[in-house]
Short mmCIF file of N, CA, C and O in Angstrom, two decimals:
data_model
loop_
_atom_site.label_atom_id
_atom_site.label_comp_id
_atom_site.label_asym_id
_atom_site.label_seq_id
_atom_site.Cartn_x
_atom_site.Cartn_y
_atom_site.Cartn_z
N UNK A 1 25.14 10.03 59.03
CA UNK A 1 24.28 8.90 58.76
C UNK A 1 23.56 9.09 57.42
O UNK A 1 23.48 10.18 56.90
N UNK A 2 23.07 7.98 56.91
CA UNK A 2 22.40 8.02 55.62
C UNK A 2 21.01 8.62 55.77
O UNK A 2 20.25 8.27 56.68
N UNK A 3 20.69 9.53 54.88
CA UNK A 3 19.34 10.10 54.84
C UNK A 3 18.85 10.12 53.41
O UNK A 3 19.57 10.57 52.50
N UNK A 4 17.65 9.65 53.22
CA UNK A 4 16.96 9.73 51.94
C UNK A 4 15.65 10.47 52.20
O UNK A 4 14.84 10.02 53.01
N UNK A 5 15.47 11.60 51.55
CA UNK A 5 14.30 12.44 51.81
C UNK A 5 13.50 12.58 50.52
O UNK A 5 13.96 13.18 49.55
N UNK A 6 12.30 12.01 50.56
CA UNK A 6 11.42 12.09 49.40
C UNK A 6 10.57 13.36 49.45
O UNK A 6 10.24 13.86 50.52
N UNK A 7 10.22 13.84 48.28
CA UNK A 7 9.30 14.98 48.16
C UNK A 7 8.56 14.88 46.83
O UNK A 7 8.94 14.09 45.96
N UNK A 8 7.52 15.67 46.70
CA UNK A 8 6.78 15.73 45.45
C UNK A 8 5.48 14.97 45.42
O UNK A 8 4.74 15.02 44.43
N UNK A 9 5.17 14.26 46.49
CA UNK A 9 3.90 13.55 46.54
C UNK A 9 2.75 14.52 46.72
O UNK A 9 2.93 15.71 46.92
N UNK A 10 1.55 13.98 46.62
CA UNK A 10 0.36 14.82 46.79
C UNK A 10 -0.85 14.18 46.17
O UNK A 10 -0.87 12.98 45.90
N UNK A 11 -1.83 15.02 45.92
CA UNK A 11 -3.10 14.58 45.35
C UNK A 11 -3.18 15.02 43.91
O UNK A 11 -2.81 16.15 43.57
N UNK A 12 -3.67 14.13 43.05
CA UNK A 12 -3.80 14.46 41.63
C UNK A 12 -5.00 13.70 41.07
O UNK A 12 -5.35 12.61 41.56
N UNK A 13 -5.62 14.26 40.07
CA UNK A 13 -6.72 13.55 39.41
C UNK A 13 -6.18 12.52 38.42
O UNK A 13 -5.06 12.66 37.92
N UNK A 14 -6.98 11.53 38.16
CA UNK A 14 -6.60 10.51 37.19
C UNK A 14 -6.22 11.15 35.87
O UNK A 14 -6.88 12.08 35.41
N UNK A 15 -5.14 10.64 35.29
CA UNK A 15 -4.62 11.20 34.06
C UNK A 15 -3.55 12.25 34.26
O UNK A 15 -2.88 12.65 33.29
N UNK A 16 -3.39 12.69 35.48
CA UNK A 16 -2.41 13.72 35.79
C UNK A 16 -1.01 13.17 35.98
O UNK A 16 -0.76 11.97 35.82
N UNK A 17 -0.09 14.07 36.37
CA UNK A 17 1.31 13.72 36.53
C UNK A 17 1.85 14.26 37.84
O UNK A 17 1.36 15.27 38.36
N UNK A 18 2.85 13.59 38.33
CA UNK A 18 3.62 14.05 39.48
C UNK A 18 5.07 13.67 39.27
O UNK A 18 5.37 12.68 38.58
N UNK A 19 5.97 14.44 39.85
CA UNK A 19 7.37 14.06 39.84
C UNK A 19 7.87 13.96 41.28
O UNK A 19 7.84 14.96 42.01
N UNK A 20 8.31 12.79 41.64
CA UNK A 20 8.88 12.57 42.96
C UNK A 20 10.38 12.79 42.91
O UNK A 20 11.03 12.48 41.91
N UNK A 21 10.91 13.33 44.01
CA UNK A 21 12.35 13.52 44.15
C UNK A 21 12.81 12.84 45.43
O UNK A 21 12.06 12.76 46.40
N UNK A 22 14.04 12.39 45.41
CA UNK A 22 14.65 11.79 46.60
C UNK A 22 16.06 12.32 46.71
O UNK A 22 16.92 12.03 45.86
N UNK A 23 16.29 13.13 47.74
CA UNK A 23 17.60 13.71 47.97
C UNK A 23 18.36 12.85 48.96
O UNK A 23 17.86 12.53 50.04
N UNK A 24 19.58 12.48 48.60
CA UNK A 24 20.38 11.58 49.43
C UNK A 24 21.53 12.33 50.09
O UNK A 24 22.10 13.26 49.52
N UNK A 25 21.85 11.90 51.30
CA UNK A 25 23.03 12.40 52.01
C UNK A 25 23.60 11.25 52.83
O UNK A 25 22.90 10.29 53.15
N UNK A 26 24.89 11.38 53.13
CA UNK A 26 25.52 10.33 53.93
C UNK A 26 25.93 9.11 53.13
O UNK A 26 26.33 8.10 53.71
N UNK A 27 25.80 9.18 51.80
CA UNK A 27 26.22 8.10 50.92
C UNK A 27 27.01 8.69 49.76
O UNK A 27 26.90 9.88 49.47
N UNK A 28 27.83 7.84 49.13
CA UNK A 28 28.49 8.23 47.90
C UNK A 28 27.47 7.99 46.79
O UNK A 28 27.39 6.89 46.21
N UNK A 29 26.69 9.01 46.50
CA UNK A 29 25.50 8.83 45.67
C UNK A 29 25.84 8.26 44.30
O UNK A 29 25.12 7.41 43.78
N UNK A 30 26.93 8.72 43.72
CA UNK A 30 27.27 8.28 42.36
C UNK A 30 27.57 6.79 42.29
O UNK A 30 27.57 6.20 41.21
N UNK A 31 27.81 6.17 43.45
CA UNK A 31 28.08 4.74 43.50
C UNK A 31 26.87 3.93 43.94
O UNK A 31 26.96 2.70 44.07
N UNK A 32 25.77 4.61 44.22
CA UNK A 32 24.59 3.94 44.76
C UNK A 32 23.61 3.53 43.67
O UNK A 32 23.32 4.31 42.75
N UNK A 33 23.09 2.34 43.81
CA UNK A 33 21.94 1.93 43.03
C UNK A 33 20.69 2.41 43.75
O UNK A 33 20.61 2.36 44.97
N UNK A 34 19.72 2.90 42.99
CA UNK A 34 18.55 3.54 43.58
C UNK A 34 17.27 2.87 43.12
O UNK A 34 17.18 2.40 41.97
N UNK A 35 16.28 2.89 43.99
CA UNK A 35 15.00 2.30 43.63
C UNK A 35 13.85 3.11 44.18
O UNK A 35 14.00 3.82 45.16
N UNK A 36 12.72 3.02 43.51
CA UNK A 36 11.46 3.57 44.01
C UNK A 36 10.50 2.39 44.24
O UNK A 36 10.28 1.57 43.35
N UNK A 37 9.98 2.35 45.45
CA UNK A 37 9.01 1.33 45.83
C UNK A 37 7.72 2.02 46.23
O UNK A 37 7.71 3.21 46.53
N UNK A 38 6.64 1.26 46.27
CA UNK A 38 5.39 1.81 46.77
C UNK A 38 4.64 0.75 47.56
O UNK A 38 4.82 -0.45 47.35
N UNK A 39 3.82 1.24 48.47
CA UNK A 39 3.02 0.35 49.31
C UNK A 39 1.65 0.95 49.53
O UNK A 39 1.53 2.03 50.09
N UNK A 40 0.65 0.23 49.07
CA UNK A 40 -0.74 0.63 49.29
C UNK A 40 -1.26 -0.12 50.51
O UNK A 40 -0.74 -1.19 50.87
N UNK A 41 -2.28 0.41 51.17
CA UNK A 41 -2.83 -0.26 52.36
C UNK A 41 -3.20 -1.70 52.07
O UNK A 41 -3.89 -1.99 51.08
N UNK A 42 -2.73 -2.61 52.92
CA UNK A 42 -3.04 -4.02 52.76
C UNK A 42 -2.19 -4.76 51.76
O UNK A 42 -2.36 -5.97 51.58
N UNK A 43 -1.31 -4.01 51.08
CA UNK A 43 -0.46 -4.64 50.07
C UNK A 43 1.00 -4.67 50.53
O UNK A 43 1.41 -3.91 51.40
N UNK A 44 1.77 -5.54 49.90
CA UNK A 44 3.19 -5.57 50.17
C UNK A 44 3.88 -4.43 49.43
O UNK A 44 3.37 -3.92 48.44
N UNK A 45 5.04 -4.07 49.92
CA UNK A 45 5.82 -3.04 49.25
C UNK A 45 6.40 -3.63 47.97
O UNK A 45 7.02 -4.70 47.98
N UNK A 46 6.21 -2.90 46.88
CA UNK A 46 6.66 -3.39 45.58
C UNK A 46 7.54 -2.35 44.91
O UNK A 46 7.36 -1.14 45.08
N UNK A 47 8.47 -2.85 44.11
CA UNK A 47 9.34 -1.96 43.35
C UNK A 47 8.63 -1.50 42.10
O UNK A 47 8.07 -2.32 41.36
N UNK A 48 8.63 -0.21 41.86
CA UNK A 48 8.06 0.30 40.61
C UNK A 48 9.14 0.66 39.61
O UNK A 48 8.93 0.57 38.41
N UNK A 49 10.32 1.06 40.10
CA UNK A 49 11.41 1.41 39.19
C UNK A 49 12.73 1.36 39.95
O UNK A 49 12.77 1.61 41.15
N UNK A 50 13.79 1.06 39.22
CA UNK A 50 15.12 1.03 39.82
C UNK A 50 16.14 1.39 38.76
O UNK A 50 15.92 1.19 37.56
N UNK A 51 17.26 1.93 39.24
CA UNK A 51 18.31 2.33 38.33
C UNK A 51 19.65 2.05 38.99
O UNK A 51 19.85 2.33 40.17
N UNK A 52 20.57 1.50 38.22
CA UNK A 52 21.88 1.19 38.77
C UNK A 52 22.74 2.44 38.84
O UNK A 52 22.42 3.48 38.25
N UNK A 53 23.87 2.33 39.51
CA UNK A 53 24.71 3.50 39.77
C UNK A 53 25.20 4.16 38.50
O UNK A 53 25.38 5.37 38.44
N UNK A 54 25.42 3.36 37.44
CA UNK A 54 25.96 3.89 36.19
C UNK A 54 24.90 4.01 35.11
O UNK A 54 25.23 4.14 33.93
N UNK A 55 23.63 3.95 35.49
CA UNK A 55 22.50 4.01 34.55
C UNK A 55 22.46 2.82 33.61
O UNK A 55 21.67 2.79 32.66
N UNK A 56 23.32 1.82 33.85
CA UNK A 56 23.38 0.69 32.94
C UNK A 56 22.20 -0.25 33.03
O UNK A 56 21.83 -0.89 32.05
N UNK A 57 21.63 -0.36 34.21
CA UNK A 57 20.48 -1.24 34.41
C UNK A 57 19.31 -0.44 34.93
O UNK A 57 19.45 0.31 35.89
N UNK A 58 18.17 -0.60 34.29
CA UNK A 58 16.94 -0.02 34.81
C UNK A 58 15.88 -1.10 34.87
O UNK A 58 15.92 -2.08 34.12
N UNK A 59 14.96 -0.91 35.78
CA UNK A 59 13.85 -1.84 35.94
C UNK A 59 12.56 -1.04 36.08
O UNK A 59 12.55 0.01 36.74
N UNK A 60 11.51 -1.54 35.46
CA UNK A 60 10.18 -0.96 35.64
C UNK A 60 9.19 -2.11 35.85
O UNK A 60 9.23 -3.12 35.13
N UNK A 61 8.32 -1.94 36.81
CA UNK A 61 7.23 -2.89 36.97
C UNK A 61 6.33 -2.81 35.74
O UNK A 61 6.16 -1.74 35.14
N UNK A 62 5.75 -3.93 35.38
CA UNK A 62 4.87 -3.95 34.20
C UNK A 62 3.74 -2.94 34.33
O UNK A 62 3.32 -2.35 33.33
N UNK A 63 3.28 -2.74 35.54
CA UNK A 63 2.13 -1.86 35.74
C UNK A 63 2.44 -0.39 35.48
O UNK A 63 1.51 0.42 35.33
N UNK A 64 3.73 -0.03 35.40
CA UNK A 64 4.08 1.38 35.21
C UNK A 64 4.87 1.63 33.94
O UNK A 64 5.17 2.78 33.61
N UNK A 65 5.22 0.58 33.21
CA UNK A 65 6.01 0.74 31.99
C UNK A 65 5.29 1.67 31.01
O UNK A 65 4.10 1.53 30.78
N UNK A 66 6.06 2.59 30.47
CA UNK A 66 5.49 3.54 29.53
C UNK A 66 4.86 4.75 30.18
O UNK A 66 4.52 5.72 29.51
N UNK A 67 4.69 4.71 31.51
CA UNK A 67 4.08 5.84 32.22
C UNK A 67 5.05 6.49 33.21
O UNK A 67 4.99 7.71 33.40
N UNK A 68 5.92 5.70 33.83
CA UNK A 68 6.87 6.20 34.83
C UNK A 68 8.28 6.19 34.24
O UNK A 68 8.63 5.29 33.47
N UNK A 69 9.08 7.15 34.66
CA UNK A 69 10.48 7.21 34.26
C UNK A 69 11.34 7.52 35.47
O UNK A 69 11.10 8.52 36.16
N UNK A 70 12.36 6.70 35.69
CA UNK A 70 13.31 6.96 36.78
C UNK A 70 14.55 7.59 36.17
O UNK A 70 14.98 7.23 35.07
N UNK A 71 15.10 8.57 36.87
CA UNK A 71 16.31 9.21 36.42
C UNK A 71 17.09 9.68 37.64
O UNK A 71 16.56 9.71 38.75
N UNK A 72 18.35 10.07 37.42
CA UNK A 72 19.17 10.50 38.53
C UNK A 72 20.05 11.66 38.10
O UNK A 72 20.42 11.77 36.93
N UNK A 73 20.38 12.50 39.06
CA UNK A 73 21.31 13.61 38.87
C UNK A 73 22.37 13.46 39.94
O UNK A 73 22.15 13.80 41.10
N UNK A 74 23.52 12.94 39.56
CA UNK A 74 24.56 12.67 40.54
C UNK A 74 25.10 13.95 41.16
O UNK A 74 25.51 13.96 42.32
N UNK A 75 25.12 15.02 40.40
CA UNK A 75 25.62 16.29 40.93
C UNK A 75 24.72 16.80 42.05
O UNK A 75 25.20 17.40 43.02
N UNK A 76 23.44 16.54 41.94
CA UNK A 76 22.48 16.99 42.96
C UNK A 76 22.19 15.89 43.98
O UNK A 76 21.43 16.10 44.91
N UNK A 77 22.78 14.71 43.78
CA UNK A 77 22.55 13.58 44.68
C UNK A 77 21.06 13.31 44.84
O UNK A 77 20.55 13.09 45.95
N UNK A 78 20.40 13.29 43.71
CA UNK A 78 18.94 13.16 43.71
C UNK A 78 18.50 12.16 42.64
O UNK A 78 19.03 12.14 41.53
N UNK A 79 17.51 11.36 43.01
CA UNK A 79 16.87 10.47 42.04
C UNK A 79 15.42 10.92 41.90
O UNK A 79 14.80 11.38 42.86
N UNK A 80 14.90 10.79 40.69
CA UNK A 80 13.56 11.26 40.38
C UNK A 80 12.68 10.12 39.88
O UNK A 80 13.17 9.14 39.33
N UNK A 81 11.40 10.30 40.06
CA UNK A 81 10.42 9.40 39.45
C UNK A 81 9.35 10.26 38.82
O UNK A 81 8.54 10.87 39.52
N UNK A 82 9.38 10.34 37.50
CA UNK A 82 8.35 11.07 36.76
C UNK A 82 7.19 10.12 36.52
O UNK A 82 7.36 9.05 35.94
N UNK A 83 6.01 10.51 36.98
CA UNK A 83 4.84 9.64 36.88
C UNK A 83 3.78 10.35 36.04
O UNK A 83 3.29 11.42 36.41
N UNK A 84 3.46 9.76 34.91
CA UNK A 84 2.44 10.31 34.01
C UNK A 84 1.25 9.36 33.91
O UNK A 84 1.33 8.19 34.28
N UNK A 85 0.17 9.88 33.39
CA UNK A 85 -1.05 9.08 33.20
C UNK A 85 -1.42 8.30 34.44
O UNK A 85 -1.71 7.11 34.41
N UNK A 86 -1.40 9.00 35.56
CA UNK A 86 -1.68 8.34 36.84
C UNK A 86 -3.12 7.86 36.91
O UNK A 86 -4.03 8.49 36.34
N UNK A 87 -3.32 6.75 37.59
CA UNK A 87 -4.65 6.21 37.81
C UNK A 87 -4.82 5.86 39.29
O UNK A 87 -3.82 5.81 40.03
N UNK A 88 -6.03 5.65 39.74
CA UNK A 88 -6.25 5.40 41.18
C UNK A 88 -5.46 4.22 41.72
O UNK A 88 -5.13 4.21 42.92
N UNK A 89 -5.12 3.25 40.88
CA UNK A 89 -4.34 2.11 41.34
C UNK A 89 -2.90 2.49 41.70
O UNK A 89 -2.18 1.70 42.30
N UNK A 90 -2.48 3.68 41.32
CA UNK A 90 -1.14 4.16 41.68
C UNK A 90 -1.11 4.79 43.07
O UNK A 90 -0.03 5.17 43.55
N UNK A 91 -2.26 4.92 43.70
CA UNK A 91 -2.31 5.49 45.03
C UNK A 91 -1.55 4.62 46.03
O UNK A 91 -1.80 3.42 46.14
N UNK A 92 -0.59 5.22 46.72
CA UNK A 92 0.27 4.47 47.65
C UNK A 92 1.23 5.44 48.32
O UNK A 92 1.32 6.61 47.93
N UNK A 93 1.94 4.94 49.31
CA UNK A 93 3.10 5.65 49.84
C UNK A 93 4.29 5.21 49.01
O UNK A 93 4.52 4.01 48.83
N UNK A 94 5.02 6.18 48.49
CA UNK A 94 6.18 5.89 47.64
C UNK A 94 7.45 6.10 48.45
O UNK A 94 7.64 7.13 49.10
N UNK A 95 8.34 5.11 48.37
CA UNK A 95 9.58 5.11 49.12
C UNK A 95 10.78 5.10 48.18
O UNK A 95 10.79 4.39 47.18
N UNK A 96 11.78 5.83 48.57
CA UNK A 96 13.07 5.83 47.89
C UNK A 96 13.98 4.85 48.64
O UNK A 96 13.94 4.78 49.87
N UNK A 97 14.80 4.11 47.89
CA UNK A 97 15.71 3.15 48.49
C UNK A 97 17.07 3.23 47.81
O UNK A 97 17.16 3.57 46.63
N UNK A 98 18.10 2.88 48.56
CA UNK A 98 19.46 2.95 48.03
C UNK A 98 20.30 1.80 48.55
O UNK A 98 20.07 1.28 49.64
N UNK A 99 21.26 1.42 47.75
CA UNK A 99 22.25 0.43 48.18
C UNK A 99 23.41 0.46 47.22
O UNK A 99 23.25 0.84 46.06
N UNK A 100 24.55 0.02 47.68
CA UNK A 100 25.73 0.00 46.82
C UNK A 100 25.79 -1.23 45.94
O UNK A 100 26.58 -1.27 45.00
N UNK A 101 24.95 -2.23 46.24
CA UNK A 101 25.08 -3.49 45.51
C UNK A 101 23.74 -4.02 45.00
O UNK A 101 23.56 -5.23 44.86
N UNK A 102 22.79 -3.15 44.76
CA UNK A 102 21.50 -3.61 44.27
C UNK A 102 21.49 -3.84 42.77
O UNK A 102 20.72 -4.65 42.26
N UNK A 103 22.32 -3.12 42.05
CA UNK A 103 22.48 -3.30 40.60
C UNK A 103 21.16 -3.22 39.85
O UNK A 103 20.93 -3.99 38.92
N UNK A 104 20.31 -2.29 40.25
CA UNK A 104 19.05 -2.13 39.55
C UNK A 104 18.03 -3.19 39.90
O UNK A 104 17.05 -3.38 39.17
N UNK A 105 18.23 -3.87 41.02
CA UNK A 105 17.33 -4.94 41.42
C UNK A 105 15.96 -4.40 41.83
O UNK A 105 15.83 -3.28 42.32
N UNK A 106 14.95 -5.24 41.63
CA UNK A 106 13.59 -4.90 42.06
C UNK A 106 13.27 -5.52 43.43
O UNK A 106 12.15 -5.36 43.92
N UNK A 107 14.24 -6.20 44.02
CA UNK A 107 13.97 -6.90 45.27
C UNK A 107 14.19 -6.01 46.49
O UNK A 107 15.25 -5.39 46.64
N UNK A 108 13.19 -5.96 47.35
CA UNK A 108 13.27 -5.12 48.53
C UNK A 108 14.49 -5.45 49.38
O UNK A 108 15.13 -4.55 49.93
N UNK A 109 14.83 -6.73 49.48
CA UNK A 109 15.91 -7.14 50.38
C UNK A 109 17.28 -6.67 49.90
O UNK A 109 18.24 -6.73 50.65
N UNK A 110 17.36 -6.20 48.66
CA UNK A 110 18.65 -5.76 48.14
C UNK A 110 19.00 -4.34 48.57
O UNK A 110 20.10 -3.86 48.29
N UNK A 111 18.06 -3.66 49.18
CA UNK A 111 18.27 -2.25 49.54
C UNK A 111 18.35 -2.10 51.05
O UNK A 111 17.45 -2.52 51.78
N UNK A 112 19.41 -1.48 51.52
CA UNK A 112 19.61 -1.30 52.95
C UNK A 112 19.18 0.06 53.47
O UNK A 112 18.98 0.22 54.67
N UNK A 113 19.05 1.03 52.60
CA UNK A 113 18.74 2.39 53.03
C UNK A 113 17.39 2.80 52.45
O UNK A 113 17.13 2.63 51.26
N UNK A 114 16.56 3.40 53.31
CA UNK A 114 15.20 3.75 52.93
C UNK A 114 14.81 5.13 53.41
O UNK A 114 15.26 5.58 54.48
N UNK A 115 14.00 5.80 52.61
CA UNK A 115 13.41 7.05 53.05
C UNK A 115 12.14 6.81 53.84
O UNK A 115 11.72 5.65 54.03
N UNK A 116 11.52 7.89 54.28
CA UNK A 116 10.32 7.80 55.10
C UNK A 116 9.05 7.68 54.27
O UNK A 116 7.99 7.35 54.82
N UNK A 117 9.14 7.98 53.01
CA UNK A 117 7.98 7.83 52.14
C UNK A 117 7.22 9.12 51.91
O UNK A 117 7.25 10.03 52.75
N UNK A 118 6.55 9.18 50.77
CA UNK A 118 5.69 10.31 50.45
C UNK A 118 4.39 9.77 49.87
O UNK A 118 4.40 8.85 49.05
N UNK A 119 3.29 10.34 50.30
CA UNK A 119 1.98 9.84 49.89
C UNK A 119 1.61 10.37 48.52
O UNK A 119 1.72 11.57 48.25
N UNK A 120 1.14 9.47 47.67
CA UNK A 120 0.58 9.84 46.37
C UNK A 120 -0.87 9.34 46.34
O UNK A 120 -1.12 8.16 46.57
N UNK A 121 -1.79 10.25 46.08
CA UNK A 121 -3.20 9.90 46.02
C UNK A 121 -3.75 10.34 44.67
O UNK A 121 -3.62 11.50 44.29
N UNK A 122 -4.33 9.39 43.95
CA UNK A 122 -4.90 9.66 42.63
C UNK A 122 -6.40 9.43 42.72
O UNK A 122 -6.85 8.33 43.05
N UNK A 123 -7.16 10.46 42.42
CA UNK A 123 -8.62 10.34 42.48
C UNK A 123 -9.20 10.13 41.10
O UNK A 123 -8.66 10.63 40.11
N UNK A 124 -10.30 9.40 41.05
CA UNK A 124 -10.94 9.10 39.76
C UNK A 124 -11.89 10.20 39.35
O UNK A 124 -12.21 11.09 40.10
#
């Protein structure tokens, strides 16, 4: 079965950095489009970054452009989210998502496979 396991979340002070990882199994990772979403209490789940299977398409939410970078290592079947210059508004549970036909989409409905999430807390 498909498993997406996120790691790297935690607590950080404003201005700090974290790198999230998502290890995939049960999928042909090199053919998967991958996304990172986040959900803060009371808010809807939103896409912060996405990358297509061939790195041809990437998406970043306006709120994270210039601060977050999504990348993938097909050999390790892992997608990463490097987060710099974090601020308290970035506090949320971050989820990894995968699909064969998302094509770098930012839409939640385009992704069929989801991880359990990792908490990121940024203090001021």
